[in-house]
Amino acid sequence: MSPGRPGRKWKSLSMQVWPGQAYPLGATYDGAGTNFAVFSETADRIELCLLHDDGSETAVELRESDAFVRHAYLPGIMPGQRYGYRAHGTYDPARGLRVNSAKLLLDPYARAVSGQIDWTEAVYGYPFGAPEQRNDLDSAPHMMASVVVNPYFDWGDDRLPRTEYHETVLYEAHVKGLTMRHPALPPEMRGTYAALAQPEIIEHLTELGVTALELMPVHQFVNDHRLVEMGLNNYWGYNTIGFFAPHNTYASWGDRGEQVLEFKSAVRALHQAGIEVILDVVYNHTAEGNHLGPTLSFKGLDNPSYYRLTDDPHYYMDTTGTGNSLLMRSPHVLQMIMDSLRYWVEEMHVDGFRFDLAATLARQFHEVDRLSSFFDLVQQDPVVSRVKLIAEPWDVGEGGYQVGNFPPLWTEWNGKYRDTVRDLWRGEPRTLAEFAGRITGSSDLYQDDGRRPLASINFVTCHDGFTLHDLVSYNDKHNDANGEGNRDGESHNRSWNCGAEGETEDPEVLDLRARQMRNFVATLMLSQGVPMLSHGDEFGRTQGGNNNAYCQDNEVAWVRWADSDAPPEPFLEFTRAMVRLRREHPVFRRRRFFHGRPVEGTHDELSDISWFTPEGGEMTQEDWGAAHTRALSVFLNGNAISEPGPRGERILDDSFLLLFNASPTALEFVVPVNHGSGWQPVVDTALANGLPADDGPKVQAGDRMTLAGRSLTVLRRPA
């Protein structure tokens, strides 16, 4: 036992302390006791502090050390035990050293975290107003605590769905935002992991056609001091402090390990419905901020091993816009990230990850390096390499926009797809050629490095930016509620309000907005690649023009659900129909790029894809480059799909003619000749419900069709 510091409530307990093991890191319960192991190269010694409910603590010095990992085994320490670490050593920020034993530190490998931070001066390494001085106020009464968890869970016959990318429909959602306003859920369950497992939520996802739920951050995160003082919260959660712990406020049962069981139960229920769970993970920075940030964990244990410091080690290199960046060439950082990823796959049964600001993970030194150590480790890892890996392929540093530049194992949020589709439907000139490339899988980005159309995660909206409703309702952001004078958030949104800013009762504006929403969803589901919907867009969710609702933990950002006994809303029905159309027709979800010519062995003289002007002639180079051109037709040949089925069989599908009119006025389209007759209209976004009658008249080759301004039509010809 170690004597307590002055000012600490210290309790002496008689207990055995065994040497323990250096691996695994963290607190590992084995049924009889717990092994504790923590890395620090800069600390002279480390105390394990067992925290008691009366506010006192018992300090145990970790005397055993292997390769800078201090460790001990304590018999009788059971799940639910709260703990932290105190590091003793040099405090010299000018040298990058911020060790301060007055600060209770979270275990970087904690499987659960209890409580929240009470933002006082005590959790900072310096006194307010004197950042060069050391602050010896004890932070323990104001800190979160690490928790020993029970690793045992009855998974039953749970199996990862392992849905192929070409069959995947992603649905980005926030645990709280998706479930907080659902009228059929008990109030005490709303906003929690348990809510995700409820039949009402799962039924909605399955009826929508979702195959993968991409959850916004559920790693333990911190509500920033600044936001708390403003009466706001870090709602989105991109402020991680625990890479192994499910965020505790999303648990309905408790925060002393119950959050782990509740998360696992939600994953099990979603898997039973065939829905994968993908986590949005933030391995690029932590919640400790810059040199003026708090001392919560990594900063106090080993600042120079965990963070990228500048040439003046007093300061932090920041390519994330959050104050710090993790040091991706540090073996300890890389080990922590890989251990975390494997933990979530093996122990929590998740199906993949979306990596926030993934370009930062590639910054082994300064420039983005697609061959950095991180990608090498992922490539060879037998666990992590086999799940879905999705990159947000940019950060805020120099050269950080890396769409199309990630290694072959990865898929990417395709920001160029989003921008181009928005530009086409709002009427930007010279968009048509790039639009054609984006809806056919972005071969310019993914073909040269051996990837396929499925490397492109296509989206029109996501958590960051306008909702789909707001994309067609606002020209400008309206972020005043965030308390930053409307300076935060993207100013160039490629949005168009259709003639009125914000809410309106003008029927013509409302009709156009509804049509534009149908255009966006239809385009998304007709495009090659992997589609992603943003939660609530199927209901026309609005945030009142706020395009950066990261701090709006309220009805601004929560999904509005209709009453359970109300009939389905027309736009929800249209979205379901478009997902179903995609699911039923492999021509919309090809695994290989189009050839632009007849496919050998198919006995079909028609190309697998052809492009036409509204007049029915094949597009020329001049047509593609015309600034005013905003309309075209594309023929997708269901008889010329080059990739085989799972048993080598030939894949046959109906053929489709997609007619796009993004111009503001109605245009007459000629159905191309020599590409078949007997076309059945199956989509028409100019209609209020977007869906023509099944028994409507067929369209023949050479027929003329009038498409309303800013609308699209889909014609189907049976195989």
XYZ file of C-alpha atoms in Angstrom:
719
model
C 0.000 0.000 0.000
C 1.092 3.565 -0.639
C 0.432 6.486 1.725
C -2.058 9.007 0.422
C -1.220 12.497 -0.763
C -2.109 15.384 1.541
C -5.725 16.330 0.926
C -6.719 12.885 -0.332
C -9.218 10.779 1.539
C -7.207 7.608 1.957
C -8.413 4.273 3.207
C -6.128 1.436 4.237
C -7.398 -2.016 3.324
C -5.732 -5.310 4.002
C -5.454 -7.099 0.673
C -3.117 -9.299 -1.264
C -1.180 -7.814 -4.170
C 0.310 -10.314 -6.605
C 2.720 -9.460 -9.438
C 0.192 -10.049 -12.198
C 0.837 -9.834 -15.936
C 1.815 -7.044 -18.334
C -0.746 -8.158 -20.894
C -3.550 -7.631 -21.569
C -3.503 -3.955 -20.741
C -6.390 -2.580 -18.713
C -8.344 -4.263 -15.922
C -8.992 -7.947 -16.652
C -11.363 -9.855 -14.383
C -10.924 -13.643 -14.409
C -13.616 -14.769 -11.972
C -11.448 -14.595 -8.856
C -9.750 -11.224 -9.078
C -8.525 -8.556 -11.461
C -5.234 -7.963 -13.257
C -4.299 -4.297 -13.763
C -1.761 -3.209 -16.380
C -0.970 0.298 -17.642
C 1.744 1.725 -19.903
C 3.876 4.765 -19.087
C 7.431 5.457 -20.099
C 7.637 8.940 -18.566
C 6.242 8.229 -15.078
C 8.703 7.279 -12.322
C 6.028 5.245 -10.552
C 2.284 4.617 -10.816
C -0.382 4.064 -8.209
C -3.571 2.121 -8.812
C -6.319 3.897 -6.849
C -9.347 1.842 -5.836
C -12.225 4.260 -5.387
C -14.857 3.835 -2.683
C -18.393 5.143 -2.518
C -17.600 7.349 0.495
C -15.148 9.356 -1.610
C -12.028 7.711 -0.212
C -9.506 5.677 -2.138
C -7.020 2.905 -1.557
C -3.700 3.342 -3.349
C -1.675 0.344 -4.504
C 1.695 0.994 -6.077
C 2.313 -1.021 -9.224
C 5.844 -2.196 -8.520
C 6.177 -4.753 -11.308
C 7.233 -3.341 -14.677
C 7.837 -4.984 -18.062
C 8.698 -2.790 -21.055
C 7.230 0.236 -19.248
C 3.992 -1.593 -18.439
C 3.271 -1.515 -14.698
C 1.061 -4.302 -13.447
C -0.400 -6.143 -10.468
C -3.071 -8.747 -9.746
C -5.509 -8.134 -6.904
C -7.479 -11.173 -5.725
C -11.054 -10.407 -4.779
C -11.434 -7.230 -6.860
C -14.755 -7.765 -8.582
C -16.740 -6.239 -11.456
C -18.195 -2.862 -10.586
C -15.048 -1.720 -8.772
C -14.200 1.868 -9.703
C -10.556 2.801 -10.073
C -8.063 5.216 -11.581
C -4.321 5.818 -11.764
C -1.964 8.431 -10.366
C 1.357 8.940 -12.108
C 4.382 10.298 -10.250
C 7.238 11.956 -12.090
C 8.364 15.094 -13.877
C 6.022 17.968 -14.653
C 7.771 20.102 -17.257
C 5.449 21.183 -20.106
C 8.350 22.869 -21.928
C 9.744 19.359 -22.441
C 6.330 17.847 -23.153
C 6.121 16.201 -19.717
C 2.843 16.654 -17.839
C 3.030 14.017 -15.077
C 1.153 15.192 -11.986
C 0.149 12.824 -9.188
C -2.616 15.193 -8.075
C -4.614 14.154 -11.132
C -6.645 10.955 -11.051
C -6.289 9.415 -14.510
C -8.630 7.205 -16.468
C -7.244 3.866 -17.637
C -6.736 4.157 -21.430
C -7.946 0.543 -21.661
C -10.942 0.896 -19.303
C -13.854 -1.280 -20.481
C -16.357 0.987 -18.744
C -16.375 4.484 -17.273
C -18.551 5.722 -14.424
C -19.769 9.254 -13.810
C -19.132 12.548 -15.565
C -16.534 15.276 -15.207
C -17.238 18.126 -12.837
C -15.495 20.936 -14.673
C -13.397 22.706 -12.055
C -9.829 23.960 -11.998
C -8.794 20.713 -10.290
C -9.015 18.650 -13.499
C -6.441 20.875 -15.210
C -2.705 20.519 -14.812
C -2.248 24.257 -14.275
C -4.033 26.980 -12.266
C -6.431 29.079 -14.339
C -4.625 32.202 -15.476
C -1.175 30.667 -14.917
C -0.656 27.959 -17.573
C 3.080 27.681 -16.839
C 2.559 26.674 -13.215
C 1.733 23.241 -11.816
C -1.695 22.751 -10.246
C -1.697 20.435 -7.212
C -5.451 20.433 -6.596
C -6.724 16.859 -6.326
C -8.934 16.040 -9.321
C -10.405 12.778 -7.956
C -13.646 14.262 -6.532
C -14.384 15.827 -9.927
C -13.350 12.990 -12.253
C -14.949 10.089 -14.029
C -13.725 6.693 -12.894
C -12.659 3.558 -14.723
C -14.669 0.421 -13.902
C -13.775 -3.269 -13.717
C -16.267 -5.147 -15.917
C -17.482 -8.700 -16.156
C -16.447 -9.970 -19.600
C -18.863 -12.904 -19.593
C -22.025 -12.641 -21.695
C -24.401 -15.180 -23.202
C -24.217 -14.478 -26.908
C -26.238 -17.582 -27.686
C -25.987 -18.400 -31.374
C -25.091 -14.844 -32.392
C -23.335 -14.637 -35.740
C -22.076 -11.612 -37.641
C -24.424 -11.135 -40.640
C -21.427 -10.411 -42.929
C -23.614 -8.735 -45.526
C -21.746 -8.255 -48.788
C -21.104 -4.645 -49.757
C -23.222 -4.929 -52.899
C -26.199 -5.863 -50.741
C -25.530 -3.250 -48.064
C -27.716 -0.242 -47.276
C -26.152 1.901 -44.540
C -28.181 3.944 -42.085
C -26.219 6.509 -40.089
C -27.847 7.098 -36.721
C -27.304 8.519 -33.264
C -28.231 6.227 -30.353
C -30.079 8.971 -28.523
C -31.275 10.987 -31.503
C -32.875 7.982 -33.211
C -34.807 6.733 -30.199
C -35.420 9.701 -27.890
C -38.787 10.739 -29.352
C -40.227 7.364 -30.306
C -43.770 7.378 -28.847
C -43.973 3.584 -28.432
C -40.859 3.290 -26.257
C -41.022 3.590 -22.459
C -39.678 7.013 -21.428
C -36.939 5.504 -19.267
C -35.648 3.508 -22.234
C -35.531 6.272 -24.820
C -32.095 7.414 -25.884
C -30.347 4.211 -24.814
C -28.702 1.090 -26.201
C -31.706 -0.874 -24.962
C -33.962 1.216 -27.204
C -32.046 0.070 -30.274
C -33.023 -3.509 -29.450
C -36.750 -2.779 -29.243
C -39.036 -4.296 -31.902
C -40.349 -0.871 -32.924
C -36.878 0.355 -33.909
C -35.787 -2.890 -35.542
C -39.047 -3.194 -37.459
C -38.617 0.317 -38.859
C -35.082 -0.458 -40.011
C -36.018 -3.752 -41.643
C -39.068 -2.290 -43.397
C -36.879 0.520 -44.691
C -34.458 -2.071 -46.062
C -31.491 -1.136 -43.873
C -28.801 -3.817 -43.582
C -26.249 -1.934 -41.462
C -26.717 0.551 -38.634
C -23.774 2.958 -38.568
C -23.783 4.414 -35.073
C -22.317 7.812 -34.372
C -19.662 7.649 -31.607
C -20.429 5.283 -28.741
C -16.900 5.213 -27.331
C -16.874 7.005 -23.973
C -16.692 10.709 -24.708
C -16.575 13.924 -22.730
C -18.857 16.944 -22.680
C -16.495 19.848 -23.319
C -15.982 22.370 -20.537
C -16.905 25.230 -22.872
C -20.195 23.623 -23.920
C -21.205 22.765 -20.366
C -20.678 26.374 -19.315
C -22.926 27.424 -22.206
C -25.639 24.995 -21.107
C -25.008 22.729 -24.122
C -23.654 19.193 -24.610
C -21.288 17.454 -26.975
C -24.220 15.653 -28.564
C -22.407 14.062 -31.487
C -19.702 12.543 -29.295
C -16.584 13.175 -31.383
C -14.583 13.789 -28.216
C -13.377 10.359 -27.098
C -11.638 9.630 -23.813
C -12.179 5.842 -23.643
C -11.585 3.714 -26.727
C -12.785 0.475 -25.096
C -15.791 1.737 -23.109
C -19.383 2.176 -24.351
C -20.550 5.695 -23.558
C -22.204 5.497 -20.158
C -25.111 7.943 -20.546
C -26.593 5.765 -23.315
C -27.210 2.977 -20.777
C -30.576 2.664 -19.058
C -29.453 0.193 -16.378
C -26.413 1.888 -14.801
C -22.790 2.840 -15.470
C -20.739 0.333 -13.478
C -20.460 -2.172 -16.283
C -24.158 -2.334 -17.110
C -23.484 -0.267 -20.236
C -21.353 -3.110 -21.608
C -24.100 -5.695 -21.133
C -26.722 -3.368 -22.579
C -24.654 -2.619 -25.666
C -24.009 -6.319 -26.261
C -27.717 -7.046 -25.905
C -28.513 -4.425 -28.546
C -25.965 -5.883 -30.958
C -27.374 -9.373 -30.418
C -30.925 -8.196 -31.148
C -29.891 -6.314 -34.299
C -27.948 -9.326 -35.550
C -31.003 -11.525 -35.061
C -32.783 -9.180 -37.488
C -29.891 -9.437 -39.960
C -28.697 -5.883 -39.280
C -24.990 -5.202 -38.934
C -23.619 -2.723 -36.399
C -20.872 -0.364 -37.570
C -19.228 2.078 -35.182
C -18.139 5.608 -36.026
C -14.770 5.707 -34.253
C -12.523 8.650 -33.403
C -8.931 7.435 -33.181
C -7.436 10.668 -34.466
C -7.585 12.719 -31.240
C -8.805 12.634 -27.634
C -10.865 14.851 -25.346
C -7.776 16.261 -23.604
C -7.450 19.139 -26.066
C -4.322 21.254 -26.494
C -1.805 22.609 -23.977
C -4.641 24.404 -22.190
C -6.841 21.302 -22.041
C -7.563 19.117 -18.997
C -5.445 16.235 -17.717
C -7.747 13.228 -17.826
C -5.729 10.201 -18.954
C -3.131 10.026 -21.737
C -1.692 13.472 -21.062
C -0.838 12.576 -17.480
C 0.384 9.056 -18.168
C 2.726 9.666 -21.095
C 2.108 12.849 -23.056
C 4.952 12.506 -25.614
C 4.119 8.867 -26.396
C 0.442 9.479 -27.101
C 0.343 12.885 -28.812
C 1.970 14.603 -31.770
C 3.899 17.517 -30.324
C 5.345 20.395 -32.305
C 9.038 21.275 -32.484
C 8.326 23.104 -29.255
C 6.989 20.150 -27.212
C 4.956 22.482 -25.023
C 2.394 22.553 -27.860
C 0.391 20.007 -29.853
C 0.188 19.348 -33.584
C -3.471 19.606 -34.542
C -4.773 18.211 -37.855
C -8.231 17.524 -36.438
C -9.384 20.963 -35.324
C -9.824 19.701 -31.768
C -6.524 20.711 -30.182
C -4.497 17.523 -30.515
C -3.732 14.551 -32.745
C -2.646 11.106 -31.644
C 0.918 10.143 -32.564
C 0.409 7.566 -35.292
C 4.060 6.529 -35.430
C 4.058 5.591 -31.730
C 3.957 1.798 -31.263
C 1.904 2.290 -28.108
C -0.740 4.348 -29.899
C -0.876 1.839 -32.732
C -1.145 -1.021 -30.259
C -3.958 0.718 -28.404
C -5.930 1.355 -31.582
C -5.531 -2.192 -32.846
C -6.349 -3.646 -29.416
C -9.451 -1.462 -29.323
C -10.600 -2.494 -32.802
C -10.109 -6.184 -32.036
C -11.926 -5.800 -28.717
C -15.009 -4.321 -30.354
C -15.075 -7.081 -32.976
C -14.264 -10.057 -30.765
C -15.905 -9.080 -27.482
C -18.656 -6.672 -28.577
C -19.425 -8.400 -31.916
C -19.546 -5.263 -34.055
C -19.342 -5.651 -37.812
C -17.126 -2.782 -38.871
C -15.953 0.760 -38.353
C -16.248 4.173 -39.925
C -13.063 6.116 -39.122
C -13.591 9.804 -38.392
C -11.055 12.133 -40.078
C -9.196 9.068 -41.284
C -6.541 11.092 -43.114
C -5.053 11.851 -39.693
C -4.510 8.124 -39.158
C -2.293 8.185 -42.229
C -0.088 10.992 -40.921
C 2.834 8.901 -39.741
C 5.032 11.971 -39.969
C 3.525 15.128 -41.482
C 2.149 14.316 -44.908
C -0.687 11.868 -45.412
C 0.915 8.522 -46.233
C -1.322 5.739 -47.495
C 1.469 3.275 -46.613
C 1.711 4.347 -42.981
C 2.117 1.814 -40.199
C -1.543 1.944 -39.280
C -2.657 0.634 -42.665
C 0.041 -2.046 -42.598
C -1.272 -3.270 -39.254
C -4.888 -3.302 -40.419
C -4.002 -5.097 -43.645
C -2.323 -8.020 -41.899
C -4.596 -8.262 -38.862
C -6.655 -11.496 -39.049
C -9.578 -9.931 -37.153
C -9.786 -6.285 -38.186
C -9.055 -6.875 -41.874
C -12.190 -9.003 -42.202
C -14.797 -6.465 -41.117
C -16.115 -3.417 -42.924
C -13.610 -0.548 -42.891
C -14.982 2.832 -43.969
C -12.852 5.975 -44.087
C -13.913 9.561 -43.774
C -11.081 10.379 -46.180
C -10.112 13.858 -45.036
C -8.943 15.940 -42.086
C -8.295 19.674 -41.613
C -4.521 19.485 -42.039
C -2.501 20.398 -45.127
C -3.156 17.912 -47.921
C -5.896 16.310 -45.853
C -8.515 15.810 -48.586
C -7.795 12.237 -49.670
C -10.973 10.991 -51.349
C -9.979 8.068 -53.576
C -6.529 7.609 -52.040
C -7.063 4.984 -49.352
C -5.687 1.440 -49.685
C -7.628 -1.304 -51.497
C -9.041 -2.875 -48.328
C -10.960 0.310 -47.524
C -14.202 1.916 -48.620
C -14.676 5.680 -48.370
C -17.344 8.244 -47.700
C -17.399 9.721 -51.195
C -17.606 13.469 -50.618
C -17.312 14.069 -54.350
C -20.458 12.039 -54.928
C -22.344 14.161 -52.385
C -21.144 17.431 -53.899
C -21.824 16.488 -57.507
C -25.313 15.120 -56.915
C -26.236 18.238 -54.947
C -24.850 20.454 -57.701
C -26.775 18.702 -60.454
C -30.162 18.967 -58.780
C -29.690 22.594 -57.737
C -28.820 23.469 -61.356
C -25.080 24.112 -61.415
C -23.564 24.270 -64.951
C -21.006 21.795 -66.339
C -21.980 19.101 -63.844
C -23.311 16.404 -66.158
C -20.059 14.614 -67.014
C -18.955 14.322 -63.413
C -22.463 13.299 -62.382
C -22.297 10.413 -64.842
C -19.030 9.285 -63.265
C -20.398 9.490 -59.745
C -23.604 7.499 -60.314
C -21.623 4.739 -62.056
C -19.267 4.146 -59.137
C -16.579 6.861 -59.452
C -14.137 4.823 -61.515
C -11.805 7.832 -61.629
C -11.310 7.404 -57.874
C -11.358 3.664 -57.342
C -10.534 1.725 -60.507
C -6.784 2.329 -60.804
C -5.922 0.905 -57.364
C -7.781 -2.358 -57.804
C -10.936 -1.307 -56.003
C -14.451 -1.571 -57.359
C -17.619 0.550 -57.344
C -18.392 -0.734 -53.851
C -15.453 1.265 -52.483
C -17.695 4.322 -52.868
C -19.985 4.983 -49.914
C -22.529 7.232 -51.594
C -24.463 9.767 -49.569
C -26.290 13.038 -50.061
C -26.600 13.950 -46.390
C -25.045 12.802 -43.125
C -24.894 14.002 -39.521
C -22.481 16.768 -40.532
C -24.416 19.351 -42.531
C -28.015 19.899 -43.514
C -30.635 17.200 -43.227
C -32.300 16.268 -46.508
C -35.303 18.473 -45.691
C -33.056 21.406 -44.859
C -30.908 20.847 -47.957
C -33.909 21.812 -50.080
C -35.231 24.446 -47.642
C -32.259 26.676 -46.801
C -29.641 28.546 -48.790
C -27.743 29.502 -45.652
C -26.919 27.878 -42.325
C -28.816 29.020 -39.237
C -26.607 27.964 -36.335
C -27.272 30.740 -33.830
C -28.410 28.243 -31.175
C -24.842 26.892 -31.072
C -23.647 30.067 -29.385
C -20.899 30.865 -31.879
C -22.509 33.740 -33.741
C -23.369 31.507 -36.709
C -19.658 31.239 -37.510
C -19.488 27.468 -37.036
C -20.454 24.910 -39.647
C -19.839 24.783 -43.379
C -20.843 27.923 -45.289
C -20.773 26.348 -48.760
C -23.475 23.702 -48.534
C -24.488 23.325 -52.183
C -28.060 23.698 -50.975
C -31.032 25.452 -52.567
C -34.170 26.573 -50.751
C -36.448 26.232 -53.802
C -37.551 29.842 -53.571
C -38.106 30.576 -49.873
C -35.717 30.475 -46.927
C -36.922 28.093 -44.246
C -40.467 27.114 -43.404
C -43.172 28.294 -45.788
C -46.790 27.636 -46.715
C -46.299 28.365 -50.416
C -47.686 25.226 -52.137
C -45.437 25.570 -55.195
C -42.312 25.787 -53.057
C -43.437 22.839 -50.930
C -44.193 20.762 -54.026
C -40.753 21.484 -55.486
C -39.028 20.668 -52.205
C -40.803 17.320 -51.967
C -39.830 16.557 -55.571
C -36.204 17.446 -54.898
C -36.140 15.141 -51.883
C -37.482 12.334 -54.068
C -34.832 13.161 -56.669
C -32.045 12.840 -54.134
C -33.240 9.541 -52.664
C -33.932 8.047 -56.083
C -30.523 9.108 -57.399
C -28.840 7.621 -54.338
C -30.528 4.249 -54.717
C -29.978 4.095 -58.477
C -26.222 4.775 -58.186
C -23.492 2.155 -58.242
C -21.692 1.908 -54.919
C -23.023 1.564 -51.363
C -25.871 3.925 -50.390
C -26.053 5.577 -46.972
C -29.123 7.252 -45.512
C -29.001 9.686 -42.616
C -31.415 8.909 -39.762
C -34.697 10.725 -39.993
C -34.292 11.803 -43.606
C -36.921 9.221 -44.521
C -39.332 11.323 -42.420
C -38.135 14.683 -43.780
C -36.477 15.550 -40.472
C -35.509 19.214 -40.026
C -32.970 20.917 -37.782
C -34.338 24.351 -38.566
C -31.421 25.121 -40.871
C -28.749 24.192 -38.313
C -26.022 22.440 -40.291
C -23.758 21.778 -37.314
C -25.992 20.390 -34.568
C -23.055 18.841 -32.682
C -24.142 20.508 -29.433
C -27.920 20.297 -29.798
C -28.923 17.443 -27.499
C -32.594 18.309 -27.820
C -35.496 18.237 -30.253
C -33.486 20.200 -32.797
C -31.444 17.075 -33.519
C -33.657 14.212 -32.333
C -35.680 12.299 -34.917
C -39.381 13.121 -34.967
C -41.444 9.944 -35.236
C -45.059 9.811 -36.340
C -47.646 8.340 -34.004
C -47.603 4.564 -34.212
C -51.227 4.405 -35.407
C -50.750 7.048 -38.113
C -50.533 5.899 -41.753
C -47.022 5.875 -43.268
C -45.934 9.211 -44.654
C -45.666 9.355 -48.481
C -41.960 10.156 -48.480
C -41.238 7.254 -46.128
C -43.138 4.949 -48.483
C -41.195 6.315 -51.460
C -37.866 5.784 -49.697
C -38.824 2.201 -48.861
C -39.815 1.621 -52.482
C -36.507 2.936 -53.801
C -34.507 0.746 -51.408
C -36.626 -2.217 -52.475
C -36.075 -1.450 -56.176
C -32.343 -1.473 -55.574
C -32.468 -4.687 -53.562
C -34.472 -6.529 -56.208
C -32.297 -5.545 -59.172
C -28.577 -6.365 -59.309
C -28.081 -3.990 -62.239
C -28.116 -1.141 -59.667
C -25.531 -2.773 -57.391
C -22.888 -4.165 -59.682
C -19.649 -5.466 -58.216
C -17.607 -4.415 -61.238
C -17.350 -1.205 -63.209
C -19.221 -0.811 -66.485
C -17.232 -1.633 -69.602
C -19.029 0.763 -71.924
C -19.253 -1.949 -74.590
C -21.005 -5.288 -75.149
C -19.897 -7.909 -72.657
C -18.283 -11.073 -74.008
C -20.244 -14.273 -73.535
C -23.607 -12.573 -73.085
C -24.788 -12.844 -76.731
C -26.052 -9.279 -76.441
C -24.938 -6.724 -79.009
C -25.906 -3.826 -76.767
C -23.388 -2.173 -74.487
C -23.732 -2.721 -70.755
C -24.337 1.039 -70.433
C -25.264 3.761 -72.934
C -25.842 7.501 -72.586
C -28.368 9.527 -74.571
C -29.417 13.118 -75.036
C -33.073 13.969 -74.384
C -33.544 13.779 -78.169
C -32.590 10.088 -78.058
C -29.186 10.372 -79.729
C -26.010 9.045 -78.131
C -24.136 11.634 -76.086
C -21.145 13.243 -77.821
C -18.123 14.926 -76.300
C -19.708 18.248 -77.137
C -22.880 17.228 -75.299
C -20.925 16.284 -72.195
C -19.107 19.610 -72.119
C -22.063 21.902 -72.773
C -22.450 24.257 -69.835
C -26.213 24.490 -70.132
C -26.891 20.756 -70.393
C -28.691 19.392 -67.345
C -30.563 16.425 -68.809
C -29.719 12.979 -70.134
C -30.840 9.365 -70.283
C -28.813 6.312 -69.314
C -29.501 2.730 -70.399
C -28.496 -0.033 -67.964
C -28.385 -3.424 -69.674
C -29.527 -6.179 -67.323
C -28.442 -8.736 -69.914
C -24.803 -7.590 -69.787
C -23.775 -7.886 -66.142
C -20.182 -9.067 -66.291
C -19.683 -10.419 -62.785
C -20.894 -13.952 -61.967
C -23.105 -15.022 -59.096
C -21.762 -16.725 -55.954
C -21.653 -20.131 -57.695
C -20.314 -18.812 -60.960
C -23.730 -18.535 -62.553
C -24.601 -15.761 -64.954
C -26.598 -12.896 -63.444
C -29.558 -11.703 -65.489
C -31.757 -8.747 -64.671
C -34.310 -6.459 -66.224
C -32.942 -3.506 -68.172
C -33.606 0.063 -67.121
C -33.704 3.484 -68.713
C -33.049 6.349 -66.301
C -34.181 9.791 -67.480
C -32.781 12.781 -65.582
C -34.133 16.300 -66.076
C -32.337 18.653 -63.679
C -33.305 21.736 -65.687
C -35.954 24.044 -64.200
C -38.379 23.564 -67.105
C -40.185 20.571 -68.554
C -38.318 18.741 -71.323
C -39.385 16.237 -73.949
C -37.379 12.990 -73.971
C -37.287 10.498 -76.833
C -37.032 6.846 -75.818
C -33.944 5.520 -77.662
C -34.536 3.148 -80.528
C -32.714 -0.187 -80.877
C -32.742 -0.683 -77.094
C -36.030 -2.506 -76.811
C -39.680 -1.685 -76.339
C -42.339 -2.354 -73.773
C -40.869 -0.101 -71.106
C -42.863 0.167 -67.877
C -42.553 3.385 -65.816
C -41.657 2.425 -62.238
C -40.478 5.767 -60.815
C -41.576 9.314 -61.570
C -40.488 11.866 -58.997
C -42.888 14.436 -60.457
C -45.747 12.438 -58.948
C -46.762 13.193 -55.371
C -45.888 9.676 -54.256
C -43.147 9.187 -56.860
C -44.545 5.829 -57.961
C -46.566 5.329 -61.194
C -49.352 2.785 -61.205
C -48.182 -0.765 -61.862
C -50.753 -1.213 -64.622
C -50.036 2.071 -66.371
C -49.395 2.288 -70.125
C -46.089 0.986 -71.466
C -43.624 3.117 -73.392
C -42.283 2.062 -76.782
C -39.025 2.833 -78.557
C -39.194 6.240 -80.228
C -42.001 7.460 -77.989
C -41.809 10.985 -76.666
C -42.163 11.622 -72.945
C -42.408 14.941 -71.147
C -40.518 15.144 -67.872
C -41.384 17.915 -65.458
C -38.617 20.286 -64.524
C -36.286 18.889 -61.879
C -37.563 15.335 -61.994
C -36.425 11.885 -62.954
C -38.210 8.887 -64.412
C -37.220 5.228 -64.371
C -38.420 2.832 -67.071
C -38.066 -0.947 -66.720
C -37.942 -3.523 -69.510
C -38.316 -7.155 -68.420
C -35.383 -9.455 -69.121
